[in-house]
Amino acid sequence: MPLPVPVLPEGVDPAWLPPAAFRAIGGRRTLIRGSASLVETVHGEVAEACRRFGGRVERDGPDGGAYDLVLALGAGGLGDEGFSCVREGGTTTVTASGGRGLLYGLFHVVRLGADAFRGERAREIHRPALALRMLDHWDNVAVHPVMGQVERGYAGGSLFWDDGRARGDLERVRAYGRLLAACGINAVAVNNVNVHATEARLLTDRIGEVAEIAGALRPYGIRTHLSVSFAAPVVLGRLSTADPLDGAVRDWWAQVTRRVYEAIPDFGGYVVKADSEGQPGPFAYGRSHADGANLLAAALEPFGGTVHWRAFVYDHHQDWRDRTTDRARAAHDHFVPLDGEFAANAVLQVKHGPMDFQAREPVSPLIGAVPRTRLAVELQATQEYTGQQRHVCWLGPMWSEVLRFRPASGATVGETARGGLVAVSNAGADPFWTGHPLAQANLYTFGRLAWRPDAGPREVLGEWIALTFPGAPARLSEGLHAVLDGSWRTYEKYTAPLGVGFMVQPGHHYGPSVDGYEYSPWGTYHFADRDGVGVDRSVARGTGYAGQYGKPWSELYESPGTCPDELLLFFHHVPYGHVLKSGKTVIQHIYDTHFEGVEEVAEASRVWTGLADLVEPGRHARVAELYEEQLRCAREWRDQINSYFFRKSGVPDARGRRIH
Ligand code: GCV
């Protein structure tokens, strides 16, 4: 039986799957062949396209019929997720070995649109470069008094949890799964890595609710994962210890995990934040993080599950006076000595930068430094530090730079992420899914880059535009490129300069506060004084962080003369008069970029205004309104940063502009 396409609740935006995106598939004669549960999903999609746009879909018909499109299971060797696509003699044929592959093949045809049915197409084989393409939701089941329902969520409440339990009506979750499948995502962790008391119970007596969500996501090829507390044996099991080497603890995890698989046979595994920002972990028992991860890996192993163990372990009670402790060093210091000790089904999940999802950071030196460990790279689609989905900040170019970076090991980050690519989701119950309608582009881009980390981000953005705005005239797609393509660099220009990071308001992290974290315990300092600014992380004079990289990066980052401009203040404390490779002094660069950043936002807002006749009014108005806020906030950043550095340095702007 074809699985009906999810019906979106009234007023919810179809994002990159508006019905019109399927126009080219409707009006054709389609054959679907093979049986597997996801084939029914494919059948449902095609049947819906035919219902809207005409055409016919047949199941398991004979070869040789005059079909426009054949979607067939059968070919071996393509893996569960790969597919081939060819057009010969007037028939476009997608073949796959597994149901997921067939579904991805269908969405490939949707992306091709009418081109899929023109002329001849040589056979192409498509396979994801990374087996795991995952979203982590930082969703709380209950509304947390400080963090709200979704920690660092800027898109309304949770898609999964409402009123203290799993949503009764999971049609929206099905629709979410469909959107994710259409960009290649195949795994979702459904709760916050900060596991509070209510959420801890999802593992045991509330696993049924997780199973309901898993049931809604499954038809779109998405496996469900759960964040768990390392202290669960104590908190839930009433054991006196959570020591990973204790036999009773191991038995407890084994039994609980068996019950999880009884409820969710295709369960993906656990995500763990341990010994991090107050979460419990193995350090309390004098054990290593490999001991901790391997405990859960052993419980999951009989069922084919994986533990994603986060490497975000650092001292968040640092004394700001202590110049020897460097938060940036922490992940490498903790985990490199453990390389080779993790079980095969334990994945070390590493944030892409050494600090915390700033607008500019170097690539984490841990990536490429643990060759005997399966590593997943974590990105942040939710824009905690990049405008909180009130600012347009398309992160495709940043992620692409990260994924193409070659650590000393020689392979790119994308190739090194054998354990997968993960993003903290930016989606929620907001009618546009992502708060800012243009932030949908980040979610889509993440999925496509996880499928193919070497894809050109601009090309991916073009796909998103073509799907989201079917039949968009050139003026609309050019306008969307104009406001999105450079938006990350614009954001970088008006916020913290030259890689130094933070300077945000403490707690919620929105808007400027240059010294907001300067005397805090969080290890996020800029050290500005009257002479200069930046953190000396050199080996010769500083914290030694630059030495955590292999060559050539360790040498390049070591000296201000060779360090890339955009990371200069991350690696060095330099005088305001230091001349950058661009030929400007640091202080003049700060002034210029902050004036430019605001002008670029104003220009993007003007471009958007000019698209009013081409964009549906509700969407246009929402973005226009958010541009007003972005412009206000960018001016605030400009004036606070420029005034701060003018007051510290006493150096006037060479161009005589007003600095407050
Ligand atoms: C879920 C940062 C965020 C926290 C988040 C943490 C993490 O510190 O501000 O909200 O916690 O990262 O990644 O675990």
XYZ file of C-alpha atoms and ligand atoms in Angstrom:
674
model
C 0.000 0.000 0.000
C 1.397 3.427 -0.905
C 2.168 5.454 2.187
C 0.236 8.726 2.036
C 2.380 11.844 1.902
C 2.129 13.715 5.224
C -0.469 16.445 5.352
C 0.996 19.652 6.715
C -1.013 21.373 9.405
C -2.706 24.561 8.194
C -0.239 27.418 7.849
C 2.935 25.306 7.947
C 5.382 26.113 5.176
C 6.281 23.217 2.854
C 9.928 24.435 2.870
C 11.877 22.714 0.056
C 9.083 20.302 -0.798
C 6.208 22.424 -2.088
C 3.815 20.389 -4.232
C 5.001 22.252 -7.336
C 8.492 20.748 -6.869
C 6.907 17.468 -8.022
C 5.328 18.900 -11.154
C 7.834 17.193 -13.455
C 7.074 13.786 -11.900
C 3.343 14.192 -12.241
C 1.871 13.823 -15.689
C 4.066 10.779 -16.440
C 3.671 7.074 -16.554
C 5.754 5.658 -13.736
C 6.611 2.092 -12.820
C 7.706 1.204 -9.298
C 9.262 -2.190 -8.819
C 10.329 -4.132 -5.765
C 9.161 -4.547 -2.258
C 10.555 -3.052 0.924
C 8.868 -0.780 3.387
C 10.401 2.375 1.971
C 9.164 1.453 -1.500
C 5.692 2.228 -0.174
C 6.958 5.695 0.746
C 8.245 6.162 -2.801
C 4.949 4.915 -4.177
C 3.046 7.372 -1.983
C 5.156 10.274 -3.238
C 4.623 9.432 -6.892
C 0.917 8.738 -6.370
C 0.529 12.169 -4.767
C 2.335 13.844 -7.675
C 0.001 12.032 -10.090
C -3.039 13.041 -8.072
C -2.055 16.683 -8.373
C -0.574 16.843 -11.827
C -2.014 13.841 -13.655
C -0.136 10.734 -14.818
C -0.189 7.131 -13.660
C 1.813 4.984 -11.358
C 1.995 1.201 -11.659
C 3.507 -1.415 -9.397
C 5.630 -4.300 -10.578
C 4.521 -4.059 -14.200
C 6.317 -5.872 -17.025
C 9.566 -4.716 -18.568
C 9.351 -2.941 -21.855
C 6.214 -0.926 -21.149
C 6.373 2.656 -22.334
C 7.238 4.230 -19.002
C 8.625 7.735 -18.541
C 10.046 6.842 -15.151
C 11.048 3.526 -13.632
C 11.979 3.355 -9.947
C 13.205 -0.156 -9.274
C 14.774 -2.097 -6.468
C 17.091 -4.774 -7.561
C 20.565 -3.718 -8.565
C 23.200 -5.114 -6.247
C 26.306 -3.313 -5.151
C 24.853 0.112 -4.505
C 24.573 -0.312 -0.745
C 21.431 0.485 1.200
C 21.556 4.162 0.299
C 23.074 4.390 -3.163
C 21.201 4.581 -6.450
C 21.861 4.868 -10.142
C 20.048 7.099 -12.589
C 20.055 6.828 -16.367
C 17.826 8.027 -19.208
C 17.655 5.946 -22.371
C 15.050 5.625 -25.077
C 12.676 8.023 -23.390
C 12.725 6.294 -19.989
C 14.415 7.618 -16.898
C 15.405 4.704 -14.681
C 16.423 4.900 -11.055
C 17.743 1.664 -9.611
C 18.701 0.969 -6.020
C 19.663 -1.983 -3.859
C 17.675 -0.803 -0.837
C 14.569 1.190 -0.024
C 16.497 4.210 1.209
C 18.470 4.323 -2.008
C 15.235 4.310 -3.987
C 13.824 7.158 -1.899
C 17.009 9.210 -2.358
C 16.856 8.406 -6.065
C 13.298 9.720 -6.236
C 14.340 12.974 -4.567
C 17.221 13.180 -7.031
C 14.680 13.122 -9.853
C 12.650 15.784 -8.034
C 15.774 17.981 -7.906
C 16.435 17.444 -11.595
C 12.846 18.451 -12.381
C 11.982 18.561 -16.084
C 15.651 17.937 -16.958
C 15.224 14.386 -15.684
C 12.946 13.720 -18.647
C 14.873 15.455 -21.449
C 17.141 13.806 -24.008
C 19.448 11.057 -22.849
C 21.372 10.925 -19.553
C 24.425 8.790 -19.043
C 24.235 6.434 -16.055
C 25.315 8.130 -12.851
C 25.888 6.376 -9.566
C 25.204 8.304 -6.391
C 26.277 7.146 -2.966
C 26.602 9.154 0.217
C 30.203 9.843 1.176
C 29.297 9.517 4.851
C 27.140 6.724 6.205
C 25.754 8.768 9.085
C 24.150 12.173 8.427
C 22.592 13.190 11.647
C 20.745 15.982 13.395
C 20.996 16.429 17.124
C 17.992 18.154 18.642
C 18.671 19.955 21.879
C 14.983 19.552 22.748
C 13.711 19.191 26.269
C 10.521 17.274 26.858
C 9.507 19.631 29.635
C 10.082 23.359 29.349
C 13.351 24.058 31.161
C 13.173 27.132 33.444
C 16.305 28.735 31.943
C 16.784 27.159 28.533
C 13.136 26.891 27.533
C 11.960 23.934 25.577
C 14.678 23.859 22.968
C 18.109 24.764 24.267
C 19.570 27.341 21.862
C 16.383 26.949 19.834
C 15.200 29.894 17.761
C 12.323 28.250 15.941
C 9.618 27.906 18.546
C 8.915 24.803 20.601
C 9.980 21.260 19.935
C 8.762 19.317 16.928
C 8.712 16.140 19.004
C 7.643 17.104 22.513
C 4.692 19.093 23.676
C 3.103 19.576 27.023
C 5.547 17.272 28.761
C 5.247 14.245 26.454
C 5.668 13.102 22.868
C 3.212 14.858 20.582
C 0.050 12.867 20.071
C -0.268 13.965 16.471
C 2.960 13.035 14.732
C 1.960 14.109 11.231
C 4.300 17.115 11.478
C 7.126 14.800 12.571
C 6.448 12.676 9.491
C 6.623 15.818 7.378
C 9.931 16.692 9.043
C 11.286 13.236 8.257
C 10.261 13.744 4.649
C 12.103 17.081 4.431
C 15.184 15.532 5.982
C 15.151 12.561 3.620
C 14.893 14.946 0.677
C 18.263 16.448 1.622
C 19.840 13.143 2.632
C 19.707 13.156 6.442
C 19.270 9.672 7.923
C 19.489 9.994 11.708
C 17.986 12.190 14.398
C 18.715 12.407 18.124
C 15.450 13.535 19.635
C 16.474 15.094 22.961
C 18.964 17.480 24.473
C 22.495 16.361 25.282
C 22.018 18.146 28.591
C 19.810 15.422 29.997
C 17.548 16.742 32.743
C 15.512 14.545 35.103
C 12.373 14.209 32.944
C 14.349 13.514 29.812
C 16.535 10.895 31.509
C 13.451 8.693 31.796
C 13.048 8.509 28.035
C 15.601 5.720 28.255
C 13.470 3.542 30.508
C 9.812 3.906 31.423
C 9.197 6.532 28.701
C 10.880 4.683 25.836
C 7.423 4.127 24.329
C 7.235 7.813 23.489
C 10.579 7.644 21.703
C 9.269 4.609 19.829
C 6.261 6.640 18.631
C 8.570 9.304 17.216
C 10.816 6.648 15.679
C 7.728 5.180 14.011
C 6.941 8.511 12.373
C 10.502 9.016 11.102
C 11.148 5.440 9.938
C 9.224 5.584 6.619
C 11.653 8.289 5.516
C 14.710 6.206 6.291
C 15.564 8.045 9.486
C 16.861 6.220 12.515
C 16.209 7.566 15.964
C 18.934 8.143 18.560
C 18.627 9.202 22.178
C 20.786 11.390 24.407
C 21.332 9.656 27.713
C 22.792 10.585 31.061
C 25.964 8.841 32.107
C 24.522 8.765 35.620
C 21.413 6.860 34.479
C 22.233 3.705 36.514
C 22.171 5.848 39.662
C 19.374 8.202 38.702
C 17.076 5.651 37.115
C 18.411 2.302 38.240
C 18.984 3.160 41.881
C 22.477 1.681 41.773
C 25.032 3.249 44.074
C 27.465 3.920 41.245
C 27.698 4.597 37.518
C 31.330 3.420 37.422
C 31.890 2.092 33.901
C 33.998 -0.813 35.159
C 31.430 -2.004 37.687
C 29.708 -5.278 36.741
C 26.264 -4.223 37.977
C 26.497 -1.022 35.956
C 27.390 -2.943 32.820
C 24.473 -5.334 33.401
C 22.116 -2.438 33.962
C 23.063 -0.806 30.655
C 22.832 -4.162 28.865
C 19.315 -4.821 30.137
C 18.041 -1.312 29.551
C 19.464 -1.313 26.035
C 17.827 -4.656 25.285
C 14.472 -3.122 26.248
C 15.181 -0.094 24.054
C 15.661 -2.439 21.081
C 12.505 -4.327 21.934
C 10.643 -1.034 21.586
C 12.655 0.310 18.621
C 14.312 -2.493 16.649
C 16.195 -0.102 14.344
C 17.272 2.245 17.158
C 20.461 4.119 16.178
C 22.163 4.454 19.534
C 23.091 6.844 22.317
C 24.528 10.355 22.319
C 26.481 11.301 25.428
C 27.744 14.580 26.816
C 29.860 13.518 29.774
C 32.059 15.537 32.152
C 31.019 18.630 30.277
C 29.323 21.750 31.597
C 28.038 19.928 34.672
C 26.931 16.679 33.038
C 28.057 13.522 34.889
C 30.817 11.374 33.451
C 33.523 8.797 34.081
C 35.963 11.268 35.702
C 33.918 10.989 38.912
C 35.107 7.357 39.159
C 38.676 7.992 38.080
C 37.923 6.330 34.706
C 38.761 7.521 31.221
C 36.364 8.639 28.548
C 37.239 5.527 26.580
C 36.044 3.470 29.581
C 32.835 5.500 29.607
C 32.161 5.238 25.889
C 33.030 1.549 25.756
C 30.532 0.772 28.509
C 27.682 2.027 26.346
C 29.232 0.649 23.173
C 29.212 -2.827 24.725
C 25.517 -2.531 25.582
C 24.665 -1.393 22.042
C 26.951 -3.753 20.164
C 24.690 -6.866 20.090
C 22.009 -4.792 18.362
C 24.208 -2.924 15.888
C 23.892 0.413 17.719
C 26.480 3.146 18.074
C 27.425 5.454 20.908
C 28.226 9.034 19.938
C 30.536 10.270 22.635
C 31.048 14.027 22.575
C 34.553 15.435 22.868
C 33.280 18.762 24.233
C 35.098 18.296 27.539
C 36.709 21.366 29.110
C 36.997 23.233 32.384
C 34.071 25.635 32.670
C 35.187 26.817 36.100
C 38.345 28.438 34.896
C 39.962 31.346 36.743
C 40.266 34.172 34.228
C 43.500 35.248 35.910
C 45.091 31.914 35.024
C 46.802 32.461 31.668
C 48.138 28.904 31.412
C 44.785 27.160 30.987
C 43.460 27.367 27.437
C 39.989 26.007 26.700
C 40.924 25.603 23.031
C 43.452 22.925 23.993
C 41.010 20.797 25.975
C 39.564 18.331 23.439
C 42.981 17.465 21.999
C 44.554 17.191 25.462
C 41.802 14.871 26.697
C 41.269 12.619 23.701
C 44.501 12.192 21.745
C 45.989 9.995 24.497
C 42.916 7.727 24.162
C 43.312 7.096 20.440
C 42.929 3.397 19.723
C 41.108 2.674 22.982
C 37.554 3.223 21.752
C 35.365 0.291 20.722
C 34.520 -0.069 17.034
C 30.939 1.115 17.610
C 31.990 4.156 19.652
C 32.179 7.379 17.686
C 33.959 10.401 19.059
C 31.849 13.421 18.146
C 34.005 16.538 17.813
C 32.817 20.116 17.366
C 34.334 21.513 14.194
C 36.268 24.168 16.065
C 38.159 24.013 19.360
C 35.874 26.474 21.177
C 32.157 26.579 20.500
C 30.602 27.289 17.099
C 31.893 30.831 16.726
C 31.494 32.676 13.416
C 35.199 31.978 12.807
C 37.410 29.372 14.408
C 40.232 27.214 13.156
C 39.375 23.564 12.538
C 39.707 21.539 15.742
C 43.207 20.042 15.988
C 41.614 16.834 17.288
C 40.268 16.147 13.795
C 42.982 14.192 12.037
C 44.896 13.521 15.254
C 43.109 10.290 16.271
C 43.547 7.965 13.276
C 42.500 4.866 15.250
C 39.220 6.380 16.432
C 35.970 6.715 14.489
C 35.267 10.383 14.467
C 32.118 12.390 13.715
C 32.281 16.122 13.128
C 29.616 18.285 14.765
C 28.374 21.515 13.172
C 25.748 23.882 14.523
C 22.825 24.665 12.249
C 21.029 26.371 15.101
C 22.574 29.825 14.989
C 23.547 30.257 18.630
C 26.500 32.499 17.817
C 25.598 33.455 14.270
C 22.502 35.589 14.649
C 20.020 33.210 16.277
C 17.823 32.924 13.196
C 17.042 36.612 13.406
C 20.017 37.406 11.162
C 20.546 35.991 7.707
C 23.704 33.912 8.003
C 23.934 31.086 5.508
C 26.603 28.763 6.858
C 27.256 26.714 3.718
C 30.571 28.424 2.887
C 31.835 28.067 6.461
C 30.965 24.376 6.643
C 32.427 23.768 3.239
C 35.717 25.399 4.282
C 35.775 23.161 7.350
C 34.990 20.003 5.377
C 37.621 20.729 2.726
C 40.325 21.619 5.256
C 43.193 19.150 5.227
C 44.655 18.421 8.659
C 48.249 17.255 8.700
C 47.041 13.697 8.090
C 46.409 14.721 4.473
C 42.774 13.660 4.151
C 40.110 16.353 4.238
C 37.896 16.792 7.285
C 35.013 15.409 5.211
C 37.049 12.265 4.516
C 38.204 12.001 8.129
C 34.652 12.051 9.522
C 34.215 8.284 9.194
C 31.699 8.350 12.043
C 29.524 10.850 10.214
C 28.562 14.477 10.067
C 26.234 15.820 12.725
C 24.521 19.185 13.098
C 22.635 20.667 15.983
C 19.235 21.165 14.378
C 17.773 24.612 13.788
C 14.205 23.335 13.325
C 11.230 23.689 15.610
C 7.483 24.050 15.713
C 7.613 27.467 14.025
C 5.424 27.539 10.877
C 8.538 28.206 8.785
C 10.363 25.378 10.648
C 13.457 27.498 11.276
C 12.149 30.818 12.618
C 13.840 32.835 9.897
C 12.472 31.532 6.592
C 15.899 31.854 4.976
C 17.478 29.721 7.716
C 15.841 26.741 5.999
C 18.769 27.005 3.602
C 21.142 26.046 6.434
C 19.261 22.852 7.217
C 19.066 21.829 3.575
C 22.725 22.676 2.964
C 23.815 20.625 5.955
C 22.081 17.517 4.617
C 23.537 17.880 1.152
C 27.069 18.538 2.438
C 26.793 15.512 4.707
C 25.922 13.468 1.627
C 28.766 14.975 -0.357
C 31.202 17.039 1.741
C 33.066 18.238 -1.341
C 29.928 19.635 -3.010
C 30.073 23.316 -3.915
C 27.943 25.161 -1.354
C 26.688 27.683 -3.907
C 25.477 24.835 -6.092
C 23.650 23.371 -3.089
C 22.084 26.750 -2.389
C 20.943 26.821 -6.008
C 19.182 23.483 -5.428
C 17.480 24.817 -2.332
C 16.290 27.885 -4.232
C 14.995 25.843 -7.166
C 13.078 23.468 -4.891
C 11.726 26.052 -2.475
C 10.690 28.520 -5.166
C 9.755 26.276 -8.112
C 9.942 28.098 -11.419
C 11.677 31.061 -9.762
C 12.470 33.723 -12.363
C 16.154 34.633 -12.686
C 15.611 37.876 -10.750
C 14.411 35.903 -7.711
C 17.185 33.339 -7.712
C 19.795 36.050 -8.299
C 18.255 38.080 -5.473
C 18.334 35.092 -3.120
C 21.948 34.397 -4.005
C 22.728 38.073 -3.448
C 21.319 38.055 0.091
C 22.568 34.607 1.100
C 25.882 33.866 -0.643
C 28.015 36.303 1.355
C 25.874 36.534 4.480
C 28.258 34.572 6.729
C 31.161 36.872 5.855
C 28.928 39.889 6.412
C 28.006 38.546 9.850
C 31.668 37.967 10.631
C 32.462 41.557 9.630
C 30.151 43.223 12.123
C 30.772 40.888 15.078
C 33.935 39.798 16.975
C 36.975 40.582 14.789
C 39.700 38.367 13.280
C 38.726 35.076 14.920
C 38.866 36.292 18.520
C 35.288 35.112 19.100
C 32.582 35.577 21.726
C 32.043 39.262 22.743
C 28.373 38.250 22.988
C 25.929 38.931 25.783
C 26.402 36.285 28.456
C 23.807 33.553 28.876
C 21.635 33.977 25.804
C 24.534 34.899 23.462
C 22.623 37.376 21.291
C 23.995 40.841 20.543
C 27.306 42.440 21.522
C 28.958 42.678 24.911
C 32.678 43.036 24.321
C 33.698 42.220 27.880
C 30.660 40.054 28.601
C 32.765 36.940 29.113
C 36.113 38.600 29.813
C 36.193 37.987 33.556
C 34.023 34.852 33.559
C 34.925 31.218 34.303
C 34.146 30.024 30.758
C 37.612 30.344 29.230
C 36.545 32.686 26.437
C 38.765 35.766 26.597
C 40.122 38.387 24.174
C 42.642 40.127 26.481
C 42.244 43.579 24.911
C 44.280 46.311 26.596
C 45.465 49.760 25.515
C 48.205 48.286 23.324
C 46.613 45.334 21.603
C 44.199 42.420 21.519
C 44.079 38.651 20.996
C 45.079 35.381 22.634
C 48.654 34.196 22.378
C 48.333 30.512 21.572
C 51.808 30.148 20.104
C 54.205 27.498 21.391
C 57.019 29.990 21.838
C 55.220 32.509 24.042
C 51.647 31.403 24.589
C 49.483 28.471 25.587
C 51.082 26.086 23.098
C 47.788 25.391 21.341
C 49.290 26.070 17.885
C 51.550 23.077 18.507
C 48.571 20.717 18.642
C 48.421 20.855 14.839
C 50.724 18.900 12.608
C 52.750 20.618 9.926
C 52.213 22.822 7.991
C 49.478 24.251 10.216
C 51.500 24.324 13.439
C 54.177 26.397 11.692
C 51.713 28.614 9.881
C 49.697 29.408 12.993
C 52.776 29.851 15.206
C 53.822 33.226 13.846
C 51.696 36.365 13.336
C 53.537 36.814 10.053
C 52.204 33.567 8.566
C 48.904 33.141 10.440
C 45.911 33.790 8.145
C 44.428 37.240 8.826
C 40.979 35.915 9.668
C 42.409 33.844 12.555
C 45.070 36.265 13.734
C 43.502 37.196 17.064
C 42.613 33.577 17.789
C 46.319 32.707 17.733
C 48.111 35.929 18.652
C 48.014 38.976 20.829
C 49.132 41.806 18.553
C 49.402 45.587 18.784
C 46.617 47.609 17.202
C 49.152 48.891 14.672
C 50.066 45.366 13.492
C 49.816 45.316 9.706
C 47.699 42.520 8.258
C 48.390 40.773 4.969
C 45.656 42.972 3.542
C 47.960 45.968 4.197
C 45.641 47.416 6.864
C 46.420 47.779 10.534
C 44.372 45.638 12.923
C 42.569 48.685 14.311
C 41.709 50.027 10.857
C 40.528 46.571 9.824
C 38.214 46.516 12.846
C 36.736 49.921 11.956
C 36.418 49.177 8.241
C 34.847 45.743 8.558
C 32.326 46.973 11.083
C 31.215 49.834 8.840
C 31.136 47.507 5.826
C 29.171 44.806 7.650
C 26.347 47.199 8.473
C 26.304 48.571 4.919
C 26.113 45.026 3.561
C 23.121 44.218 5.759
C 21.406 47.428 4.627
C 22.084 46.488 1.000
C 20.776 42.921 1.495
C 17.645 44.347 3.066
C 17.171 46.633 0.033
C 17.604 43.662 -2.318
C 15.008 41.744 -0.332
C 12.561 44.671 -0.501
C 12.965 44.614 -4.280
C 11.826 40.981 -4.405
C 8.416 41.724 -2.889
C 6.536 41.008 -6.108
C 8.156 37.565 -6.455
C 7.818 36.156 -2.935
C 4.632 35.068 -1.231
C 3.572 38.000 1.037
C 3.735 36.212 4.435
C 7.267 34.995 3.834
C 8.367 38.320 2.395
C 7.007 40.287 5.337
C 8.619 37.990 7.908
C 12.048 38.296 6.324
C 11.668 42.065 5.869
C 10.783 42.447 9.543
C 13.765 40.329 10.568
C 16.056 42.456 8.404
C 15.036 45.471 10.496
C 16.164 43.623 13.604
C 19.366 42.456 11.921
C 20.202 45.998 10.885
C 19.494 47.348 14.371
C 21.646 44.652 15.937
C 24.466 45.022 13.377
C 24.611 48.789 14.126
C 24.794 47.990 17.815
C 27.666 45.575 17.190
C 29.446 48.142 14.992
C 29.135 50.958 17.462
C 30.025 48.945 20.549
C 33.020 47.221 18.974
C 34.354 50.340 17.280
C 33.856 52.511 20.376
C 35.454 49.916 22.595
C 38.588 49.662 20.500
C 38.780 53.406 19.887
C 38.610 54.011 23.635
C 41.198 51.318 24.373
C 43.630 52.274 21.631
C 43.047 56.000 21.177
C 43.658 55.483 17.456
C 41.224 57.469 15.304
C 39.575 56.035 12.205
C 41.778 56.882 9.215
C 38.637 57.751 7.285
C 37.295 60.107 9.913
C 33.945 58.368 10.361
C 31.938 58.915 13.496
C 32.820 56.475 16.249
C 30.702 56.876 19.326
C 23.638 21.799 24.957
C 27.377 25.468 24.314
C 25.932 25.889 24.421
C 25.156 24.942 25.328
C 25.292 23.530 24.782
C 26.769 23.181 24.723
C 27.023 21.800 24.120
O 28.040 25.645 25.520
O 25.870 27.219 24.867
O 23.816 25.355 25.348
O 24.604 22.606 25.582
O 27.442 24.120 23.917
O 27.372 21.743 22.960
O 26.875 20.824 24.818
